[in-house]
XYZ file of N, CA and C in Angstrom:
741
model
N 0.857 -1.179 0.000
C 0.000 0.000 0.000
C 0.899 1.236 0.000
N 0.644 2.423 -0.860
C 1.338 3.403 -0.789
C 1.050 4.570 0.212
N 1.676 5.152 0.910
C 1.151 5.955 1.571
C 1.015 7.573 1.220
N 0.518 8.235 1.682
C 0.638 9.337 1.094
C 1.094 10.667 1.395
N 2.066 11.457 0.720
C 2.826 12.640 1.120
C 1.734 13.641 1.945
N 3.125 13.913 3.157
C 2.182 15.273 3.519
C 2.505 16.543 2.818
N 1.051 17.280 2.659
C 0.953 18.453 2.156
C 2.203 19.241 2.629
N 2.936 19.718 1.239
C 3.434 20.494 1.363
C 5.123 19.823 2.079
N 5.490 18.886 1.666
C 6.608 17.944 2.270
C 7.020 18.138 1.119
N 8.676 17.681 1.047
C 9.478 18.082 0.182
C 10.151 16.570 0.277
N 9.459 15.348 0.643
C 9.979 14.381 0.907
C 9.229 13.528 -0.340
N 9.787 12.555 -0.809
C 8.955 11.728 -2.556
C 8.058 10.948 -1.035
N 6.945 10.660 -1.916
C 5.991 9.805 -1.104
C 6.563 8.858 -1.003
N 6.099 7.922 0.534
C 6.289 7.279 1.429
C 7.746 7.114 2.208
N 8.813 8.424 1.675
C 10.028 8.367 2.353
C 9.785 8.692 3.772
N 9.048 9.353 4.175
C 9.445 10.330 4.941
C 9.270 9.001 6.106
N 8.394 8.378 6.357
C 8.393 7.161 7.411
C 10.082 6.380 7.543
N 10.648 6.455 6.071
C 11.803 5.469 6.574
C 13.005 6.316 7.299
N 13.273 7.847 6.507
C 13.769 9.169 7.546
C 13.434 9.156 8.908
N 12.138 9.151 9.697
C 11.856 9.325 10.775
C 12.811 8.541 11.802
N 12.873 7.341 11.433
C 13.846 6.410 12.737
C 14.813 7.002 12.718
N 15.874 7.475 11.397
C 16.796 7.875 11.701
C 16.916 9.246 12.181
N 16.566 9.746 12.233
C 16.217 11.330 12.921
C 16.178 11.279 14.474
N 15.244 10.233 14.443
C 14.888 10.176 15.848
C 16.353 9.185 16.617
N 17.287 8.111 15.675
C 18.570 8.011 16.338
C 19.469 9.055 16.580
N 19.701 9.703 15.714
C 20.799 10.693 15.474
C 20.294 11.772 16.808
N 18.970 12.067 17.034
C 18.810 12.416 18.154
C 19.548 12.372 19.421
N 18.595 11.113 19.427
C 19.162 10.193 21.337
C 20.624 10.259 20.530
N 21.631 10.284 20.261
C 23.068 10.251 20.331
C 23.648 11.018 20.816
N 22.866 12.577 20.067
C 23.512 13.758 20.727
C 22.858 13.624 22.077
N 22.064 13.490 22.536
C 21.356 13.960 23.904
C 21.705 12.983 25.179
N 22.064 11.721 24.311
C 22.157 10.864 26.006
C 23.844 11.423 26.047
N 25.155 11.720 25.236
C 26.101 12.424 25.922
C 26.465 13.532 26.923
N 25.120 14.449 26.438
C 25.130 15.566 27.446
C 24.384 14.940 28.566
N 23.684 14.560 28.588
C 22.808 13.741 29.585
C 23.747 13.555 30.834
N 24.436 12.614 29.900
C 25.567 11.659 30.844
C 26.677 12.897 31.231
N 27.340 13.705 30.431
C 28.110 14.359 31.116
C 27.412 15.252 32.554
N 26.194 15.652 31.951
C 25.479 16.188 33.553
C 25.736 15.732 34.557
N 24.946 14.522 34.299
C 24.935 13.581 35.547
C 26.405 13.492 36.560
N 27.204 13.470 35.226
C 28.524 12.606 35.981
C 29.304 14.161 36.850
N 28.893 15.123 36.129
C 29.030 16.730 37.296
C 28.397 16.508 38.359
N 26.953 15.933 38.343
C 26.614 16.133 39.326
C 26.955 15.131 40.948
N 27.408 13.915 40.376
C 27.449 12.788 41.203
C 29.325 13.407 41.635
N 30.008 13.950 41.133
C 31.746 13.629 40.774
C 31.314 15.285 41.480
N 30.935 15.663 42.581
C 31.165 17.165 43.035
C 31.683 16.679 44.472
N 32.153 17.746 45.442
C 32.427 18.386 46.814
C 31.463 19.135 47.215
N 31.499 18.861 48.845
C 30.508 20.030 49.084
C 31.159 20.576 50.652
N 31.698 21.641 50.720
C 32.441 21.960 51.839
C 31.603 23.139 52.579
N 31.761 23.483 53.664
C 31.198 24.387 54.397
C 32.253 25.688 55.482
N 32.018 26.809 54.668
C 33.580 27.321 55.614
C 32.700 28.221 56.816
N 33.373 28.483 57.534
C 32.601 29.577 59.236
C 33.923 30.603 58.854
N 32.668 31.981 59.193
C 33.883 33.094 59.204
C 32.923 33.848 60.833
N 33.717 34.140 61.415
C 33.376 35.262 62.533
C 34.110 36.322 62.630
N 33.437 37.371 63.156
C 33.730 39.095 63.257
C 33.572 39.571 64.246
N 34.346 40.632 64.805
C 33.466 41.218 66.022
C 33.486 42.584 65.661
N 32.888 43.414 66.380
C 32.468 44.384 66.424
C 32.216 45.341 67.797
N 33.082 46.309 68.096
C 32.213 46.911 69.135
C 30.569 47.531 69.507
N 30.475 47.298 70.477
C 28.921 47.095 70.917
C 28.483 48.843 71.560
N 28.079 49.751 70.442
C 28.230 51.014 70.869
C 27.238 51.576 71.652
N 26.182 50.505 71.545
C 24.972 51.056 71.532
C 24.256 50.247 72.913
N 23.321 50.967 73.833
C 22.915 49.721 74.927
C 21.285 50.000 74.289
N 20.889 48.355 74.216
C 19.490 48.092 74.090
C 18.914 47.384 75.894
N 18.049 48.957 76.350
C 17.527 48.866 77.507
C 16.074 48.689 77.293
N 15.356 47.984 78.485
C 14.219 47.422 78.538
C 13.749 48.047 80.045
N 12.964 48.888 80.358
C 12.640 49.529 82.075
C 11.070 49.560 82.202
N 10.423 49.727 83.168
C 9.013 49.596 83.238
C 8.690 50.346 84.294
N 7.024 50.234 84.447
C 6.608 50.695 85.599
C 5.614 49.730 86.438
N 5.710 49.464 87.605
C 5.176 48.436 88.071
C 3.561 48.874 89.247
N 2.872 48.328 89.736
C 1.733 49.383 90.484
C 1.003 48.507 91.188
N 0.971 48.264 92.358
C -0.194 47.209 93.079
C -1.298 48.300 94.008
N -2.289 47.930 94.007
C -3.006 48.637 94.654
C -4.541 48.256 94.780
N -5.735 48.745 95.546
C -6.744 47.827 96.157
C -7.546 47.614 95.066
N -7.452 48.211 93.521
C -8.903 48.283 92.757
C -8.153 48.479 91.767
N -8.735 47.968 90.198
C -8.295 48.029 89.049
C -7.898 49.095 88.122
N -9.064 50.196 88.715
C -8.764 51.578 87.482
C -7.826 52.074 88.478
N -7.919 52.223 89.859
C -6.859 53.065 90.685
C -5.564 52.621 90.293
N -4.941 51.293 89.971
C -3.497 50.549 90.250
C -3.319 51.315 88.371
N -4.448 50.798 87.392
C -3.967 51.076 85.881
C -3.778 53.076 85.607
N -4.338 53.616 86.424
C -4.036 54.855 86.538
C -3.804 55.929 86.741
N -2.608 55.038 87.893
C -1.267 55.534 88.311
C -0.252 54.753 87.903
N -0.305 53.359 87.029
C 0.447 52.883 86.136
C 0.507 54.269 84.843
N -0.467 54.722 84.097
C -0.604 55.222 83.008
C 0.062 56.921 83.727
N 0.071 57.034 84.949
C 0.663 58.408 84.817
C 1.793 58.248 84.781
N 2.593 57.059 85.997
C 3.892 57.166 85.979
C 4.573 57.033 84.962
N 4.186 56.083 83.986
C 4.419 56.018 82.625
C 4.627 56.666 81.334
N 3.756 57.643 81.723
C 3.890 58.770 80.839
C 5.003 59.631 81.295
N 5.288 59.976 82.249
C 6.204 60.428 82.944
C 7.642 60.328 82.422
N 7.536 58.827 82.525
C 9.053 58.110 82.281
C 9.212 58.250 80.685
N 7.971 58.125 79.968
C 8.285 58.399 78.532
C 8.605 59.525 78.073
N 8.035 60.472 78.573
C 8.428 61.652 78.191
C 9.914 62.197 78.696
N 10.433 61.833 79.491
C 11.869 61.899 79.795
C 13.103 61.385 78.906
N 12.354 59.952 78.550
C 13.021 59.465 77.701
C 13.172 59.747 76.236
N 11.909 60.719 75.832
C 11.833 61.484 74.810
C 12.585 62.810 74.610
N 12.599 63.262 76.052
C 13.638 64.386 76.468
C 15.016 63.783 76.028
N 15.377 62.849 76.138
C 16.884 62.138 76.192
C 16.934 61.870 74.913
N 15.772 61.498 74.006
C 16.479 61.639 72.315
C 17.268 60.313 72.743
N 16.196 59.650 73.082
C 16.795 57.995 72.676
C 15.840 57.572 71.458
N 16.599 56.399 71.069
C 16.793 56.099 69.681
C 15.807 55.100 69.636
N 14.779 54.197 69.304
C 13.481 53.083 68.821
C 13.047 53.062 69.877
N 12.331 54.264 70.846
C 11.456 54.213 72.179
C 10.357 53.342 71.150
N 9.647 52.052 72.190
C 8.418 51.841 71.882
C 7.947 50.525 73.235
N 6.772 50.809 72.925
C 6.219 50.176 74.219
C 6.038 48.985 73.982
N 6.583 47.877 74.735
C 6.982 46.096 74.360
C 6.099 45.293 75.482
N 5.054 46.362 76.331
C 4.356 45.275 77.145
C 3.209 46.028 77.999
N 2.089 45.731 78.463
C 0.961 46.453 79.400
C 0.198 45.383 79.940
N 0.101 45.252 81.055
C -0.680 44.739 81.741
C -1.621 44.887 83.058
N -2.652 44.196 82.863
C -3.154 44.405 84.484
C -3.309 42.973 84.928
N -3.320 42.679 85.927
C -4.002 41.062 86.490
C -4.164 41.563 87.836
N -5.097 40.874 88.397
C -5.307 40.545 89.577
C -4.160 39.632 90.435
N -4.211 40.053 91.987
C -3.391 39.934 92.947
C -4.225 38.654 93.399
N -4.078 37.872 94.037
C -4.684 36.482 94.626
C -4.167 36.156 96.095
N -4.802 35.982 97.032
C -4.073 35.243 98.564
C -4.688 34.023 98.728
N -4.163 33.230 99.091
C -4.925 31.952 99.535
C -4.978 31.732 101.064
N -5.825 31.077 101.535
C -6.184 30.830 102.717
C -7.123 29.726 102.743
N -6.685 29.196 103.699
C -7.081 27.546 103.699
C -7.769 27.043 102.397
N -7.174 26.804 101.243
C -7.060 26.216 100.099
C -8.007 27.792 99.041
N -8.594 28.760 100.290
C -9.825 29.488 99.469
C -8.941 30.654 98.742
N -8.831 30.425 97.133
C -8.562 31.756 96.605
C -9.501 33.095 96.584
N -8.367 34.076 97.084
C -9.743 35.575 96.742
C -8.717 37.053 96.186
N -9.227 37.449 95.765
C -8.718 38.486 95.040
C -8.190 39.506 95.984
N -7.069 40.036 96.507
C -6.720 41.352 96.926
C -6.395 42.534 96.733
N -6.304 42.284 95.350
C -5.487 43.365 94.745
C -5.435 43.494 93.362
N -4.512 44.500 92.849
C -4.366 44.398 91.310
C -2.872 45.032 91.196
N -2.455 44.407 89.813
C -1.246 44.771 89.723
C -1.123 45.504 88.206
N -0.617 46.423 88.158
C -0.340 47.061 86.480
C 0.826 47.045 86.168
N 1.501 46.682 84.989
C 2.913 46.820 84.163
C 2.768 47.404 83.122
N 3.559 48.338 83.218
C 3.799 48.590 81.477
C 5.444 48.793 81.585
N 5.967 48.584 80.170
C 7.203 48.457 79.858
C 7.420 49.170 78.632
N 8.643 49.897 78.334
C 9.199 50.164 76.899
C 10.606 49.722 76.699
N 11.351 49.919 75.587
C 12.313 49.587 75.513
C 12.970 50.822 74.191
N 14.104 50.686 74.346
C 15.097 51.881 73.428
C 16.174 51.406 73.846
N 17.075 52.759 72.631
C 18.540 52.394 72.889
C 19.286 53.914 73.167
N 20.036 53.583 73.480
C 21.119 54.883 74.208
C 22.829 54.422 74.050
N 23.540 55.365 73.758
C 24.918 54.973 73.254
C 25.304 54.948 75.021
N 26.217 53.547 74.862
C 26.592 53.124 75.910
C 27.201 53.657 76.973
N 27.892 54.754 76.669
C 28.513 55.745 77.616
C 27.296 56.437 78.243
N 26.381 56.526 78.065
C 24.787 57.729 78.763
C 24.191 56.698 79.516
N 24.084 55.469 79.183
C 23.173 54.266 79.939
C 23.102 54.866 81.516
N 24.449 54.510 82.086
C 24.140 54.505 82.967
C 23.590 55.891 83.930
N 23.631 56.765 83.160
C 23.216 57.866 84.114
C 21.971 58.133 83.757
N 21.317 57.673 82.565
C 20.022 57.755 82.186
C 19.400 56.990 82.918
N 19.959 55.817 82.730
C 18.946 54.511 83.914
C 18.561 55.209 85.113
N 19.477 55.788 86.069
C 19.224 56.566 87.201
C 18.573 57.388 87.660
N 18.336 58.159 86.160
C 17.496 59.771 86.290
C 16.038 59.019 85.503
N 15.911 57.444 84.665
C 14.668 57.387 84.614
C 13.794 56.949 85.862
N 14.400 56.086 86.970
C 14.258 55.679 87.982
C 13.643 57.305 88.618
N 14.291 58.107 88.930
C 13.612 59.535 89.740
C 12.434 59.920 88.575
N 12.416 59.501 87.686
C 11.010 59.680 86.968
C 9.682 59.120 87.052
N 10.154 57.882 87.646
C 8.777 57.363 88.025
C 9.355 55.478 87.748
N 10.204 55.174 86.581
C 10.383 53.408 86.693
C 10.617 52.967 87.710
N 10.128 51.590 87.778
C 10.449 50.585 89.017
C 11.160 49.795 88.506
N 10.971 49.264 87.491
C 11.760 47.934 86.914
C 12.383 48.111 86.126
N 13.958 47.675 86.149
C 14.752 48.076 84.711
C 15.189 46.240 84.408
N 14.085 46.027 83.223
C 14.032 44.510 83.071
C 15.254 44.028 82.606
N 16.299 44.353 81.994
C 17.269 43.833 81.259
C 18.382 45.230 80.379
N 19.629 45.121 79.860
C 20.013 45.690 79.283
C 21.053 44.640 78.464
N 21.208 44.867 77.123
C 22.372 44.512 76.090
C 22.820 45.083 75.176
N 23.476 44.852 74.434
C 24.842 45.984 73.909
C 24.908 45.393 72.491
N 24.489 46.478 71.157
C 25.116 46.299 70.456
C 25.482 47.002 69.427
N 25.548 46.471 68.642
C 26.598 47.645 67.359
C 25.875 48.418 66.544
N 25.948 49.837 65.884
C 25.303 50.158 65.326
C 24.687 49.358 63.702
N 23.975 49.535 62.977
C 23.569 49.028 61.310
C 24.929 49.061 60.549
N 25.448 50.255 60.799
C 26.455 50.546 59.281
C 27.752 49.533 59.797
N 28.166 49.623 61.351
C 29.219 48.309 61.778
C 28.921 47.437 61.623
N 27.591 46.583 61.581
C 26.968 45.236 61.694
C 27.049 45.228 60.021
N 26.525 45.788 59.621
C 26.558 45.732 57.777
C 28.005 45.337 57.414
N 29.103 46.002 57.519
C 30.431 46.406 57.494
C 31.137 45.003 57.606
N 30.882 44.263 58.994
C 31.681 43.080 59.409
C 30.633 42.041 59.092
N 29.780 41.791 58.492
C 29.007 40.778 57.774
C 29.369 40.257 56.567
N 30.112 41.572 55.586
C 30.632 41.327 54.919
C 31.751 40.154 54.601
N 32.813 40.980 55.766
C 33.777 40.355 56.200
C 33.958 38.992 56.629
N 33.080 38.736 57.856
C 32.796 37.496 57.920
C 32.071 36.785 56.566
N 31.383 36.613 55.878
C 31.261 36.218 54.213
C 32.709 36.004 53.481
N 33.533 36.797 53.552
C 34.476 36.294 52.997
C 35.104 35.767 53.756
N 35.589 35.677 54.777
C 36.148 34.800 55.713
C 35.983 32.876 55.180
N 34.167 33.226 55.375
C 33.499 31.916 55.221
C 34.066 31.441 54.061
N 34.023 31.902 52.898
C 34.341 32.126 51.387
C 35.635 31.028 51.121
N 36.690 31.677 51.942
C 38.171 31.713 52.251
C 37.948 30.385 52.379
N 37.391 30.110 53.772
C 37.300 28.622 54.405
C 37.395 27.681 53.833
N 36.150 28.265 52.991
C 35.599 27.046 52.629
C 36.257 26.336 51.485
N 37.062 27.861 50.448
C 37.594 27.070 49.458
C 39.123 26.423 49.466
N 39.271 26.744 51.225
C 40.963 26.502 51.709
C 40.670 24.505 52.492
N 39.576 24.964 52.991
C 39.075 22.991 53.310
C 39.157 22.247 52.128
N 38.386 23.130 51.087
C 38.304 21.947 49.622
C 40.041 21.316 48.932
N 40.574 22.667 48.823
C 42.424 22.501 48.559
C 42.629 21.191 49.193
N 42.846 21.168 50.223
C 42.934 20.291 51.234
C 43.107 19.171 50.752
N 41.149 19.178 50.527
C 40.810 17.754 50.349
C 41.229 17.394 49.319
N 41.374 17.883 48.075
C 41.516 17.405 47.193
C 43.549 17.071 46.305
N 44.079 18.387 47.307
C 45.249 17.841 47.088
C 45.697 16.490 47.769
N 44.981 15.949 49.423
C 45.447 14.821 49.679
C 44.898 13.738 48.987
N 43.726 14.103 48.283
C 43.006 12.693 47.355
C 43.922 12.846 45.848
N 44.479 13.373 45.740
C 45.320 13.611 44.268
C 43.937 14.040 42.947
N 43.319 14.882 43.368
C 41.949 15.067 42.192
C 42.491 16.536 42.153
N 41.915 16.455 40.729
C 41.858 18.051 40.407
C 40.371 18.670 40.439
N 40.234 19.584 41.026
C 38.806 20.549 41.497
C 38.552 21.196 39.528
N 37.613 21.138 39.575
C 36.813 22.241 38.056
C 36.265 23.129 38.120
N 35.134 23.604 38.793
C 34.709 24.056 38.712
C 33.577 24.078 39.977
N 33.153 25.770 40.653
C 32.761 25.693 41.446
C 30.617 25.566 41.269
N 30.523 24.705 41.044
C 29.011 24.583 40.633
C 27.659 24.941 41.336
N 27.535 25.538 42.486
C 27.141 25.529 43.323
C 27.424 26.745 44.909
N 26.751 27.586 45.228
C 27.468 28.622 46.229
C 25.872 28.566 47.480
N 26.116 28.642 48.365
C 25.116 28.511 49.494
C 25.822 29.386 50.709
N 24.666 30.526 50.768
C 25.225 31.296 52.300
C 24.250 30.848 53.080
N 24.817 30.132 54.123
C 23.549 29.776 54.878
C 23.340 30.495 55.757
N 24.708 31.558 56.482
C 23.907 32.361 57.740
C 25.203 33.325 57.396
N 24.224 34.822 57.311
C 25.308 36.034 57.810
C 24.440 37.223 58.810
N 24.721 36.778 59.912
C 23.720 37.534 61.005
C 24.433 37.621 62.235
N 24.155 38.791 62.845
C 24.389 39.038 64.481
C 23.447 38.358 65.047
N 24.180 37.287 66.046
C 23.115 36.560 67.155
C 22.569 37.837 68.284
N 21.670 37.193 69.098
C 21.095 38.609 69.901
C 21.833 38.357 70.737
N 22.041 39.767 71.172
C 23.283 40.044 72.693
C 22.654 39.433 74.141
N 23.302 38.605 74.650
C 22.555 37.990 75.531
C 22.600 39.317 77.107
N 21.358 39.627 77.903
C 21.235 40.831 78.157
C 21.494 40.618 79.604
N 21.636 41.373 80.153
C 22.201 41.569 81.359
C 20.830 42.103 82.582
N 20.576 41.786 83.557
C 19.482 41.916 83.940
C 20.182 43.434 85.155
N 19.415 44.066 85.422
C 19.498 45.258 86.675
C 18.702 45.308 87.313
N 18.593 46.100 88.898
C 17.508 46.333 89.553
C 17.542 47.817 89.988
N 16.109 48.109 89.833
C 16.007 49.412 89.919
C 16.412 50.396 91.212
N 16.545 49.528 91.684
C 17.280 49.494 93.111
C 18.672 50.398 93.691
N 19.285 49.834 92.507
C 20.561 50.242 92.304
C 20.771 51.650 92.449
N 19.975 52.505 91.885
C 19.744 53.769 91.462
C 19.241 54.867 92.483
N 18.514 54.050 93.651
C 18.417 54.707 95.185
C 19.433 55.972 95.579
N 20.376 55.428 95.670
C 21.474 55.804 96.210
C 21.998 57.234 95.290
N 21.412 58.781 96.642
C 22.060 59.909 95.289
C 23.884 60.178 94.987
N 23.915 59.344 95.451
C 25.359 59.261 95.570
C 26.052 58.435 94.620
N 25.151 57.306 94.198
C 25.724 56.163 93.215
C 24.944 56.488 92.020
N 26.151 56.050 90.572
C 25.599 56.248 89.771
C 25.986 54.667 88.952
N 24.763 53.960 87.906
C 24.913 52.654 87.841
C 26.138 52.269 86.963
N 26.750 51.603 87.155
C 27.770 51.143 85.843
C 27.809 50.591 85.125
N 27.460 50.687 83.590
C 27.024 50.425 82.279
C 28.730 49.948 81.597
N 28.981 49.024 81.568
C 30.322 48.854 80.868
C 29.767 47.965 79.987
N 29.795 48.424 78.182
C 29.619 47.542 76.975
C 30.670 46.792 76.990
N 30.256 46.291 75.714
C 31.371 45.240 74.657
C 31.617 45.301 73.721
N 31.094 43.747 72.964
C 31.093 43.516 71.480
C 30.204 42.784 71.420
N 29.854 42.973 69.769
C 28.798 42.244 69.621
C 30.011 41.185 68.104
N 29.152 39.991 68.434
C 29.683 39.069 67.133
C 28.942 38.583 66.130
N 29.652 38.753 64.519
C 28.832 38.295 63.545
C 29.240 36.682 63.169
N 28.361 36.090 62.796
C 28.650 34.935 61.854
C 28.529 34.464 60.618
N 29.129 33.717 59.795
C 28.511 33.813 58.767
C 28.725 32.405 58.390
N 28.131 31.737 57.199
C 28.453 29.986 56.715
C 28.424 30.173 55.439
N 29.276 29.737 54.615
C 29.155 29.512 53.030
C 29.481 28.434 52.744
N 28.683 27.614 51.646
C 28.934 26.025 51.788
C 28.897 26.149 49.776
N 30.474 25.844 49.308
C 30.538 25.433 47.938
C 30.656 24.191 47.540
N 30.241 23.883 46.430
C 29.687 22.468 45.701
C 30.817 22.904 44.190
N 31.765 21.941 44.916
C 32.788 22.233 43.675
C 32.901 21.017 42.729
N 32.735 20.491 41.227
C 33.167 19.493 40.524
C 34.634 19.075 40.541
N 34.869 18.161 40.335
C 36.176 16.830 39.818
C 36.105 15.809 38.857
């Protein structure tokens, strides 16, 4: 049976069926080589991981202070919480500190027990803010917010400004960089392989961990004679870069 040309084919009728197989070999020839060379990149790689760390001085103190209030009835305890509070904020607004914002408010009830019977005595109000102040002012600010009205100075920690933290992130990145491609040398000069090509780049971490904070009591600050002592640090960056190199 003859078959019949397609319209517009430049092939004599019924060739074009016996062309097709070979088209379709000459194909798969070229394609399963690249195929296979893929593969064999992908199986024939390294994968190393370098650590770079930085430090940085810690210029800046991130303080946390509050106001605390117990008293016989709920609106009385929440407002003389809300005056002293305002008080202390506005001081601290006087001081031209740097991300004032308020991180907590509460009221709850006070509880006594007596022979197993709970009953309400009281009420308690918190409110809290938090900001930052360059580390040399901390401590005399802490003191003069205390004569403002805070009770609680929940915590303080120390760290570096944006443009230093930006700065040594970098750094640490290449550090990691370094590492990682000074581990691979390594490996591969004691295996006798030659490295090709780096196929692959992964930053897995370039960040300041949080400054672990230092707790105070408002206590401290009593005394007109004493003033608190705020001594910073450093803060540290880290970073991980993990390359996927061929052989």
């Amino acid at each position: 049976m003859t078959r019949a040309a397609l319209p517009g084919s430049q092939f004599p009728n019924g060739n074009l069926w016996k062309i097709l197989p070979l088209a379709m070999l000459l194909c798969t020839t070229f394609v399963l080589p690249a195929f296979a060379q893929e593969k064999d990149k992908l199986w024939r790689t390294l994968s190393v991981s370098g650590r770079g760390v930085e430090t940085t001085p810690a210029t800046l103190a991130q303080v946390s202070l509050g106001v605390e209030i117990q008293g016989k009835t709920a609106q009385e305890v929440q407002q003389e919480a809300a005056r002293r509070s305002s008080a202390v904020v506005a001081f601290l607004k006087s001081q031209n500190v740097e991300k004032l914002q308020t991180t907590g408010i509460s009221l709850n009830p006070v509880y006594s027990y007596t022979n197993n019977v709970q009953r309400i005595t009281g009420y308690a109000a918190n409110n809290t803010v938090s900001f930052r102040i360059p580390t040399g002012q901390a401590g005399t600010l802490l003191d003069d917010a205390v004569k403002a009205g805070a009770t609680q100075i929940n915590g303080i920690s120390f760290v570096a400004n944006d443009e230093a933290i930006a700065r040594v992130q970098k750094q640490a990145l290449k550090e990691a960089t370094q590492d990682a491609q000074q581990q691979a040398d390594a490996i591969f000069s004691a295996l006798g392989l030659k490295p090709k090509e780096i196929v692959s780049i992964q930053v897995n971490n370039a960040s300041a961990p949080p400054p672990p904070p230092m707790f105070l009591r408002a206590e401290a600050a009593k005394s007109p004679d004493a003033s608190t002592p705020v001594v910073g640090g450093e803060q540290q960056v880290e970073a991980s870069v993990t390359l996927q190199i061929s052989y």
